[in-house]
Short mmCIF file of C-alpha atoms and ligand atoms in Angstrom, two decimals:
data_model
loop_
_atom_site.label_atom_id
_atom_site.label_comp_id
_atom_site.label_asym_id
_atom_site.label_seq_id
_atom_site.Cartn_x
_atom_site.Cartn_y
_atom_site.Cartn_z
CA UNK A 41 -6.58 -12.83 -23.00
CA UNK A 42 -10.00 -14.55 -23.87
CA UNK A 43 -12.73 -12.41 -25.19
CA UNK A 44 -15.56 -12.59 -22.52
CA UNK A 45 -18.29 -11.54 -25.05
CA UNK A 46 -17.26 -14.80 -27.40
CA UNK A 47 -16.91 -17.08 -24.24
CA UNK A 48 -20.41 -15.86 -22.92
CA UNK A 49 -21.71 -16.47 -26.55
CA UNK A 50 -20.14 -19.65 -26.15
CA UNK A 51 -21.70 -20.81 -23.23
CA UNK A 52 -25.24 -19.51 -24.48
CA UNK A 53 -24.95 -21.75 -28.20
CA UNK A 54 -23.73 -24.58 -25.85
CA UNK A 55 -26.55 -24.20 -22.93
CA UNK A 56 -29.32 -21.48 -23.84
CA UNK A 57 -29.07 -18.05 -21.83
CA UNK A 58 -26.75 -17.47 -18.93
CA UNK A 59 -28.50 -15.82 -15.37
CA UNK A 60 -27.25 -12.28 -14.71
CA UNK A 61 -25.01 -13.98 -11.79
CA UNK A 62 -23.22 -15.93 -13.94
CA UNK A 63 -22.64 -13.49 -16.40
CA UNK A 64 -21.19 -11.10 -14.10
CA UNK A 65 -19.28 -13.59 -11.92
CA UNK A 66 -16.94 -13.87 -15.71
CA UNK A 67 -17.12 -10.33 -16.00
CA UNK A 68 -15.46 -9.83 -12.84
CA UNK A 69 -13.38 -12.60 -12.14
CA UNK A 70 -12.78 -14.70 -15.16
CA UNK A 71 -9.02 -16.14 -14.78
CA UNK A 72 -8.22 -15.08 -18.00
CA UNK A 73 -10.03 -11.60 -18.36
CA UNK A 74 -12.18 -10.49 -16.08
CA UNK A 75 -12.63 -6.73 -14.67
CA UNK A 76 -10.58 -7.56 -11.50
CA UNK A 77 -8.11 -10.47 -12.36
CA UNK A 78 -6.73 -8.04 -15.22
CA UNK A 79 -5.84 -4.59 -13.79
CA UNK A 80 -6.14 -2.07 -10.53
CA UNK A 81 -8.97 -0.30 -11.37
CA UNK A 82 -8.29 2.05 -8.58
CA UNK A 83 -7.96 6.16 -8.41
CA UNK A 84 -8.21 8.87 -10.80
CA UNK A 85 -6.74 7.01 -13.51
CA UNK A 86 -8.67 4.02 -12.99
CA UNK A 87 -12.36 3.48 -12.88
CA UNK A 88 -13.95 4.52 -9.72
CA UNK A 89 -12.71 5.61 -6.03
CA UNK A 90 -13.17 3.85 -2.45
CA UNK A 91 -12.77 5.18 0.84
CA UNK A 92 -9.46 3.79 2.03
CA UNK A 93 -8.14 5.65 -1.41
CA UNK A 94 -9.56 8.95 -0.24
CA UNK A 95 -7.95 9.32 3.07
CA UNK A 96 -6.23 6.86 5.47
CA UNK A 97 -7.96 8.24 8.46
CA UNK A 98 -10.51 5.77 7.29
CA UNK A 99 -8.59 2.35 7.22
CA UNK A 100 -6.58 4.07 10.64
CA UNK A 101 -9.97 4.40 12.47
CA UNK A 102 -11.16 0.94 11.26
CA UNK A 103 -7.53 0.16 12.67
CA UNK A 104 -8.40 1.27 16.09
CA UNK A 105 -12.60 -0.14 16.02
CA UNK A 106 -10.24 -3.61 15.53
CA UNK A 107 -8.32 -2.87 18.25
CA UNK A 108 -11.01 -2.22 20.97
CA UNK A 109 -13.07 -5.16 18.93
CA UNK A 110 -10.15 -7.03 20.30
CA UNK A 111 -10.10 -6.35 24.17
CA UNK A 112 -13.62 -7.12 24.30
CA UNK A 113 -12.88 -10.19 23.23
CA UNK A 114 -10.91 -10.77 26.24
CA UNK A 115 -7.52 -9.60 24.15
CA UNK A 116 -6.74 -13.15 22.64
CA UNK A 117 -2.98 -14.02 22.16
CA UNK A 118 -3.68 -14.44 18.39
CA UNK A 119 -6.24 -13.37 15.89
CA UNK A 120 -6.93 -13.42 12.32
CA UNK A 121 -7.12 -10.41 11.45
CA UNK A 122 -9.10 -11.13 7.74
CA UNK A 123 -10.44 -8.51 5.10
CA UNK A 124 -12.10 -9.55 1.92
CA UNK A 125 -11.52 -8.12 -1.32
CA UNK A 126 -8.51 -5.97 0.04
CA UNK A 127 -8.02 -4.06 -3.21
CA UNK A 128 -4.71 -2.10 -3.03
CA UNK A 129 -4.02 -3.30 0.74
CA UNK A 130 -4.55 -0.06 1.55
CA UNK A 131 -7.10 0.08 3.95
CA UNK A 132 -4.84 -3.17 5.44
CA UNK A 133 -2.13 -1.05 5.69
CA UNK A 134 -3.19 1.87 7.24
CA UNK A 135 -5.50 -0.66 10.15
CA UNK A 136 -2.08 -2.24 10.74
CA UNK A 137 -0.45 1.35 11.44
CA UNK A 138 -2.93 2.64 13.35
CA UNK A 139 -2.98 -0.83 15.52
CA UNK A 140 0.51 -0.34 16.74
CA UNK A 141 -1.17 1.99 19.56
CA UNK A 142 -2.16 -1.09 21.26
CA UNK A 143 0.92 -3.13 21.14
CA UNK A 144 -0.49 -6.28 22.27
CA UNK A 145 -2.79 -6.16 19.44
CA UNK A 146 -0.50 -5.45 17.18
CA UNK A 147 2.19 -8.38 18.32
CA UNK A 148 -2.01 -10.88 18.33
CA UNK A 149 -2.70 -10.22 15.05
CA UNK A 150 -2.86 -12.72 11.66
CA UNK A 151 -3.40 -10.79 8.56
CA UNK A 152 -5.00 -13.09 6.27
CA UNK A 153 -6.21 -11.45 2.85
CA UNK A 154 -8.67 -12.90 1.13
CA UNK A 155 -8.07 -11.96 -2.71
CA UNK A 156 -9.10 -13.43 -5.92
CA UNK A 157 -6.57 -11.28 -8.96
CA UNK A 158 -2.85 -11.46 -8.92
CA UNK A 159 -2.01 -7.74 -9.86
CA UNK A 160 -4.18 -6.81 -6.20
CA UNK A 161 -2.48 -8.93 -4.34
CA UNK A 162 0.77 -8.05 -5.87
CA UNK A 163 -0.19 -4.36 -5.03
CA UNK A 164 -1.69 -5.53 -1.29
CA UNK A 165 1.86 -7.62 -0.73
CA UNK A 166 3.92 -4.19 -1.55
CA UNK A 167 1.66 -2.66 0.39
CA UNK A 168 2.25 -4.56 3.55
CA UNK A 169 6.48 -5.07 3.04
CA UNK A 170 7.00 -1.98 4.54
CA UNK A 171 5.24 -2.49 7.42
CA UNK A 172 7.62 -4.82 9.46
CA UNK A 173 4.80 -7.14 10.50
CA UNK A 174 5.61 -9.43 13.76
CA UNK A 175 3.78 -12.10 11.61
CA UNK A 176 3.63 -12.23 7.52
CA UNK A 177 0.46 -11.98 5.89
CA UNK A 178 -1.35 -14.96 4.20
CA UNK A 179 -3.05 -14.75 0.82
CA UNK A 180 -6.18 -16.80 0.25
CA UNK A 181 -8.85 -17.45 -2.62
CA UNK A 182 -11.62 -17.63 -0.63
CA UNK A 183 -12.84 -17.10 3.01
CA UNK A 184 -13.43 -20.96 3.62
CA UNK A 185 -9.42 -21.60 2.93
CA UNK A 186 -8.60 -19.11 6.16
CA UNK A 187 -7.58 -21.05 8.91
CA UNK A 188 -10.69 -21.36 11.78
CA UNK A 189 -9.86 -19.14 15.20
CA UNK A 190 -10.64 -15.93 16.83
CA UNK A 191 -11.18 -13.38 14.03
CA UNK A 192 -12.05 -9.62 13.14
CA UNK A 193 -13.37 -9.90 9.74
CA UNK A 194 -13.42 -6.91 7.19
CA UNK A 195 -15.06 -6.01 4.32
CA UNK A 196 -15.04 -2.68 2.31
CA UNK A 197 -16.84 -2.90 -1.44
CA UNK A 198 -16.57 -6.29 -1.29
CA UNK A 199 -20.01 -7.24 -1.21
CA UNK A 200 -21.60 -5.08 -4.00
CA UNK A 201 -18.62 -6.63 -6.46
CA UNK A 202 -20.53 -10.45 -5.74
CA UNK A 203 -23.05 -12.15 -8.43
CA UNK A 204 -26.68 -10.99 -8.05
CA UNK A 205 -29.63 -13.11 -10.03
CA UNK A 206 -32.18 -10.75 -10.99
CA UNK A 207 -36.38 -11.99 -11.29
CA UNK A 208 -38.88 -9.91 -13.02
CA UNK A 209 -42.44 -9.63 -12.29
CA UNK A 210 -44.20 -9.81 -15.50
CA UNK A 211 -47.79 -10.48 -16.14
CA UNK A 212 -47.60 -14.56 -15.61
CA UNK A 213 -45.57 -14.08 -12.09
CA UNK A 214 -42.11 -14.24 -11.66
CA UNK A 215 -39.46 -14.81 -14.30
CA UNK A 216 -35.73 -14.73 -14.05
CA UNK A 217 -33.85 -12.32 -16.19
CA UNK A 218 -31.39 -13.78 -18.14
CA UNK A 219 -28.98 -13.00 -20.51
CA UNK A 220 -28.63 -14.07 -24.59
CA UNK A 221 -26.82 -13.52 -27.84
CA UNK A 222 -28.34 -10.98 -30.08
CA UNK A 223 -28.68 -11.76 -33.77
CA UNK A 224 -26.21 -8.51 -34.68
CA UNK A 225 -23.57 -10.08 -32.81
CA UNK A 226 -23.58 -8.94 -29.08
CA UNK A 227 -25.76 -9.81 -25.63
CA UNK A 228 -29.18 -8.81 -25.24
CA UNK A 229 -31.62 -9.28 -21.87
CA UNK A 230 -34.03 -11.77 -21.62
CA UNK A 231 -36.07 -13.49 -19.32
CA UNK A 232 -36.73 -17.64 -18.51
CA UNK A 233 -39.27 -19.09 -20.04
CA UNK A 234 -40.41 -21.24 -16.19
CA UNK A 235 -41.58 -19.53 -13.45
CA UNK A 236 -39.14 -18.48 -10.94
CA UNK A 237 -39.70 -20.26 -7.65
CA UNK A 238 -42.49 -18.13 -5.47
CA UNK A 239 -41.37 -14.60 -4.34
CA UNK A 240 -43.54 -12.15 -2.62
CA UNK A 241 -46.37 -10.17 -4.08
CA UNK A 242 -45.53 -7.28 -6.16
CA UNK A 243 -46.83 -5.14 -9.08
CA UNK A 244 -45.93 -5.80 -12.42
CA UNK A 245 -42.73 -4.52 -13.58
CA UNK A 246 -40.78 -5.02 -10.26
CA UNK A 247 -37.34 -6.18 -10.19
CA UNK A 248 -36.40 -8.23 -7.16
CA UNK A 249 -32.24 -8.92 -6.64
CA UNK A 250 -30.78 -12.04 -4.51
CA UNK A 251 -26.82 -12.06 -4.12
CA UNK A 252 -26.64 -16.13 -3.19
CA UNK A 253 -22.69 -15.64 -2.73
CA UNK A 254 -23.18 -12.46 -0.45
CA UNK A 255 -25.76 -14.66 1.69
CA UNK A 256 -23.45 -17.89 2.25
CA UNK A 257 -20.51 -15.24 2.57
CA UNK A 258 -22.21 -13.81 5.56
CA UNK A 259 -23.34 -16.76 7.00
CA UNK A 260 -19.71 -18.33 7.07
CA UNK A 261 -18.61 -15.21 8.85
CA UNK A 262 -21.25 -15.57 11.37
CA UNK A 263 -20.36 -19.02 12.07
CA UNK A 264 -16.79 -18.36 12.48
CA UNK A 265 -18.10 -15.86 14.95
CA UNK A 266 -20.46 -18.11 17.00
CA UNK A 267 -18.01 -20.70 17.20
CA UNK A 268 -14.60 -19.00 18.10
CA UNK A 269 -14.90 -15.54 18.93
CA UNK A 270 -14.80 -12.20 16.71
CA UNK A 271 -16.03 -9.43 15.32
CA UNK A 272 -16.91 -8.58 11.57
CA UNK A 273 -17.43 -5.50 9.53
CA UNK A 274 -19.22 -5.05 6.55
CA UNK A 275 -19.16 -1.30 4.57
CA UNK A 276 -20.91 -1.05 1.19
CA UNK A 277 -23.13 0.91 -0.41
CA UNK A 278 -27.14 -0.44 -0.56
CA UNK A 279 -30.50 -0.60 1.62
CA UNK A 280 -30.93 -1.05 5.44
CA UNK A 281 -34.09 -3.18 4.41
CA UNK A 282 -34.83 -5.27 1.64
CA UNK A 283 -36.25 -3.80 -1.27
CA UNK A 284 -37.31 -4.05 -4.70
CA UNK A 285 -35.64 -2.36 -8.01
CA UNK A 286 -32.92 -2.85 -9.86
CA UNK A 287 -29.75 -1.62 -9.05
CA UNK A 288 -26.51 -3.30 -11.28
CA UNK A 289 -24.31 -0.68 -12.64
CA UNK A 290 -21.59 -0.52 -14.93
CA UNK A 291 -18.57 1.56 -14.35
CA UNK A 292 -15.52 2.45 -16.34
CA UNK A 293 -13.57 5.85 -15.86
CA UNK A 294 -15.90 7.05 -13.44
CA UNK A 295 -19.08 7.50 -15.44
CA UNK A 296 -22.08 4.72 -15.71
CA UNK A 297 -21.27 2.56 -18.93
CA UNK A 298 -22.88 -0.21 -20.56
CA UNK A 299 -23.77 -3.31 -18.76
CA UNK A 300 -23.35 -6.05 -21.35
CA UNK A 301 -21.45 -4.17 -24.22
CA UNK A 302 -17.59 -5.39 -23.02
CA UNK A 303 -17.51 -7.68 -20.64
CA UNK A 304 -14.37 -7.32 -18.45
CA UNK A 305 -13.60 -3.79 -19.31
CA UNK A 306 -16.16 -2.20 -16.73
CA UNK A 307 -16.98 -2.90 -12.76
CA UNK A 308 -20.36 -4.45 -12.14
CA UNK A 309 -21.42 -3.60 -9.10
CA UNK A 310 -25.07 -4.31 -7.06
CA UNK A 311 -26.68 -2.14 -4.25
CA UNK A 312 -26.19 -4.43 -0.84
CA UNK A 313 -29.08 -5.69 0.49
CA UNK A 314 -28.05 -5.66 4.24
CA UNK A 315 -31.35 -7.09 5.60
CA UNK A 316 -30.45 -10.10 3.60
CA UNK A 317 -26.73 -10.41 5.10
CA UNK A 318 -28.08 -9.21 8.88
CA UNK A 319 -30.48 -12.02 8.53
CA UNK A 320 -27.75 -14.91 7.14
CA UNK A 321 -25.33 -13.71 10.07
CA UNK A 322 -28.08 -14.30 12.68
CA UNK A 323 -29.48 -17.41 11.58
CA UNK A 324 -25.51 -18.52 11.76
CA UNK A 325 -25.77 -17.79 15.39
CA UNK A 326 -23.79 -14.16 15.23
CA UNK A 327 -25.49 -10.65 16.55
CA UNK A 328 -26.23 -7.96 13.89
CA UNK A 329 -25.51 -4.19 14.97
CA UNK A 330 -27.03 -1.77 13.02
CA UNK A 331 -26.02 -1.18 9.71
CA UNK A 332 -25.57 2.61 10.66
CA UNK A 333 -24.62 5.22 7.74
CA UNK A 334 -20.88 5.73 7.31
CA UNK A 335 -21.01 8.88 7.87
CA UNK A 336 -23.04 8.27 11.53
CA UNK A 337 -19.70 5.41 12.34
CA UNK A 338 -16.68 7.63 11.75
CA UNK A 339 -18.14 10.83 13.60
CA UNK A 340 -18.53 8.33 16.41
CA UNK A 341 -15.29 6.45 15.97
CA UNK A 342 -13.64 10.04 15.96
CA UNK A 343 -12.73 11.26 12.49
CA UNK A 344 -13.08 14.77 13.54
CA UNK A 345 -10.24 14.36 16.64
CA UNK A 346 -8.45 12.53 13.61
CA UNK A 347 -8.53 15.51 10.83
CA UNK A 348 -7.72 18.25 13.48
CA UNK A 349 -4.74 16.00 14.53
CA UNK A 350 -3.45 15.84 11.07
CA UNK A 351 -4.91 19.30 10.20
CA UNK A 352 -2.35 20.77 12.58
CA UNK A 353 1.01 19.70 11.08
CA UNK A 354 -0.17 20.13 7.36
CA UNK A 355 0.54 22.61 4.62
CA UNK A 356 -1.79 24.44 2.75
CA UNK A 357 -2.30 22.09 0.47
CA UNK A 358 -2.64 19.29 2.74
CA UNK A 359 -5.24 20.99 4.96
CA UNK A 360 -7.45 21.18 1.80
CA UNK A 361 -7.08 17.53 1.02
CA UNK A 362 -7.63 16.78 4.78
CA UNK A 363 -10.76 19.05 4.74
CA UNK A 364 -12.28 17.37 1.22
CA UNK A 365 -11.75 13.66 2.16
CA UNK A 366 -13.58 14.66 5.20
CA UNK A 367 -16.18 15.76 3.67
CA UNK A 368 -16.51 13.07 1.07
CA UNK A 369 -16.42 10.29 3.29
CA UNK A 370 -18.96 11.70 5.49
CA UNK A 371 -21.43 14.06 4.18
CA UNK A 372 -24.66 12.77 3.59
CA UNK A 373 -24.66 14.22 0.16
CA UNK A 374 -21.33 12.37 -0.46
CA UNK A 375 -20.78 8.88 0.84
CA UNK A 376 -21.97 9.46 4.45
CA UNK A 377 -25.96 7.88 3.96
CA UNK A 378 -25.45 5.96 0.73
CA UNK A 379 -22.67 3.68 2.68
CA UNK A 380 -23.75 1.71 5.29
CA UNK A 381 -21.93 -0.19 8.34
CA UNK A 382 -23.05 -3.19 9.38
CA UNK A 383 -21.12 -5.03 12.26
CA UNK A 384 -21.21 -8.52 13.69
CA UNK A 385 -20.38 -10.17 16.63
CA UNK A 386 -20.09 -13.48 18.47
CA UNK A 387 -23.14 -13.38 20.88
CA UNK A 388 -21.33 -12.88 24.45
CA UNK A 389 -20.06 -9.39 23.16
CA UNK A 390 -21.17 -5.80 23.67
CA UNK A 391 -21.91 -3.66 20.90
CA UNK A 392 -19.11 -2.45 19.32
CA UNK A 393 -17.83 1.03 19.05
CA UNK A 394 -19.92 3.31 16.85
CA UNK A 395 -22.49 0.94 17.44
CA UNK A 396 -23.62 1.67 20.84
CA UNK A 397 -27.17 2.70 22.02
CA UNK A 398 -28.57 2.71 18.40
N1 LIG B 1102 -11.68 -3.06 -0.36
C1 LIG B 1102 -10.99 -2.37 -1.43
C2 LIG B 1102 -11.35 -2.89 -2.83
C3 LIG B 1102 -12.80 -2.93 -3.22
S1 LIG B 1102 -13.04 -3.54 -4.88
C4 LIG B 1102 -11.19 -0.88 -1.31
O1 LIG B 1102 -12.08 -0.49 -0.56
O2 LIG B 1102 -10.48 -0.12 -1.95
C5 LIG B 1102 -13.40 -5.26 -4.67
C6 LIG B 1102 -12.23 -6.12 -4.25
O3 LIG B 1102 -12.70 -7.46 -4.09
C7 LIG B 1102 -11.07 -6.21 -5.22
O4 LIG B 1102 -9.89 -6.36 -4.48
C8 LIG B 1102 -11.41 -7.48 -6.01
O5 LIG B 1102 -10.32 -8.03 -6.69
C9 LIG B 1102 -11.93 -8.36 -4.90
N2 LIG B 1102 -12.86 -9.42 -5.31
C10 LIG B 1102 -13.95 -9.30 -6.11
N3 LIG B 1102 -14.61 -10.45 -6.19
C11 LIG B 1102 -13.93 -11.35 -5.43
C12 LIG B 1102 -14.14 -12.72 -5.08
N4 LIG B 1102 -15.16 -13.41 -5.58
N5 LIG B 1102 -13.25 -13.30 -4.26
C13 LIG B 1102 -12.20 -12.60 -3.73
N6 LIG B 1102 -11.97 -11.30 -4.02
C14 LIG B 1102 -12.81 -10.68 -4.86
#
């Protein structure tokens, strides 16, 4: 496995300091290394927690916002059925479940997984295999490679895991932070020496994040939209509007960890800005809905009808697992405000469900 530290190095005695996007796009996903292509960072034994790995009433409610997503399209013979960055394929798997309820949804759909390490989609593929799927899934690199058609397009922590460039207001305007070797051996911050092209006014000190990848991501989505019909939905963590500060994190075993000490051994992860991917899916000719808290979508999409129905064949020490994920995924102190829902839609369709009248 290739030492990200030396390779960064590398690149900086070769071509002077490296942005923060391109520092954490080989953190991430380095072939040979990085956080993602190397392990399943999922769970209590791995680094951090998502929702589909607290309860499957999540990905089975998602299951079911697909399926109505899908008559309102008109209930289309086929659709791709895509979700990016599908971790363990268990938000996948439970959807798929859940979307046997409407057979002719279930007999329309395309599951196309859009995954960048082998040891997820390894995990995703064992996932799926016991599902007895009227059509086999399709593993792709990247959204571009999924065939073009009607499609329901998910995304759950996908978006905070893409490269953000960072720009800091100093004194003489606006520099880009950037990253360089330290003299004792390891990576130190830095900023350019140029100006960074004009952004808005803003006191000294400010820290303003773009996420180029997150931008384009969205706008492919909402051209796929426009152009053949769908629905997309995006769930991360960040702000409703754009705002200043500076948000990248380092993870690793559940606590906050160093940002540029090891390379490849924590997640780097950046609040979503989902003004900035609202705006890139409009200006591709798709309709924003909200983004709505998460805890504000699955009241509406029904969690509680959900729990009580699993609440009422459980053990003891079921009902208190049932009970806690509930909680977690929608209290505001939890995950309920922090996450945010933001949905998408080809223009001729209604608001989607959870979505309506806000
Ligand atoms: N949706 C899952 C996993 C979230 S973690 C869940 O909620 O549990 C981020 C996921 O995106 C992982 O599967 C990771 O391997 C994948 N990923 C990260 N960057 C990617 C990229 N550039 N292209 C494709 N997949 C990527």
């Amino acid at each position: 496995m290739t030492d990200l530290s030396d390779l960064i190095r590398q690149r900086i005695a070769d071509a002077g300091p490296v942005s923060v996007a391109e520092f954490m796009g080989v953190a991430l996903t380095h072939a040979d290394g990085g956080y993602y292509v190397t392990r399943d960072p999922f769970g209590a034994a791995g680094d951090f927690t998502t929702a589909p790995e607290i309860s499957q009433m999540f990905g089975e409610l998602i299951g079911l916002w697909c399926a109505v997503a899908w008559q309102s399209m008109g209930g289309p013979e086929s659709v791709r059925l895509v979700e990016l960055g599908p971790g363990r394929g268990t938000l996948m798997t439970d959807a798929l479940r859940a979307a046997r309820a409407v057979p002719a949804f279930g007999r329309a759909i395309r599951p196309h997984l859009v995954e960048i390490s082998p040891p997820l989609r390894a995990a995703q593929q064992a996932a799926l295999d016991g599902l007895d799927l009227p059509h086999a899934p399709q593993w792709h690199a990247t959204l571009e490679e999924v065939p073009l058609g009607p499609s329901i397009v998910i995304a759950n922590e996908f978006f905070d895991a893409l490269p953000i460039r960072q720009f800091e207001r100093t004194e003489e305007g606006w520099r880009e932070r950037l990253i360089d070797a330290d003299p004792a051996g390891g990576l130190c911050f830095t900023l350019s020496r140029k100006e960074a092209a004009r952004l808005g006014p803003a006191p000294e000190g400010s820290v303003q994040e773009i996420c180029p990848e997150g931008t384009e991501t969205t706008a492919a989505i909402g051209r796929r939209l426009a152009a053949f019909g769908g629905a997309a939905l995006i769930i991360d963590y960040g702000h409703a509007e754009s705002a200043l500060g500076d948000t990248l994190q380092a993870v690793r075993d559940h606590e906050f960890a160093s940002l540029l000490d090891a390379p490849g051994e924590a997640d780097l992860t950046a609040h979503v800005d989902f003004e900035a991917l609202s705006n890139a899916a409009q200006v591709a000719g798709a309709r924003a809905h909200g983004p709505v808290p998460q805890g504000h979508f699955l009241m509406a999409l029904g969690l509680e009808d959900r729990a009580r129905t699993l609440l009422a064949t459980a053990d003891a020490a079921r009902r208190e697992e049932i009970a806690g994920a509930r909680h977690r995924l929608v209290h505001p102190d939890e995950m309920g405000l922090l996450f945010k829902v933001l949905a998408l839609t080809s223009p001729d369709l209604p608001p989607p469900a959870g979505f309506e009248g806000i």
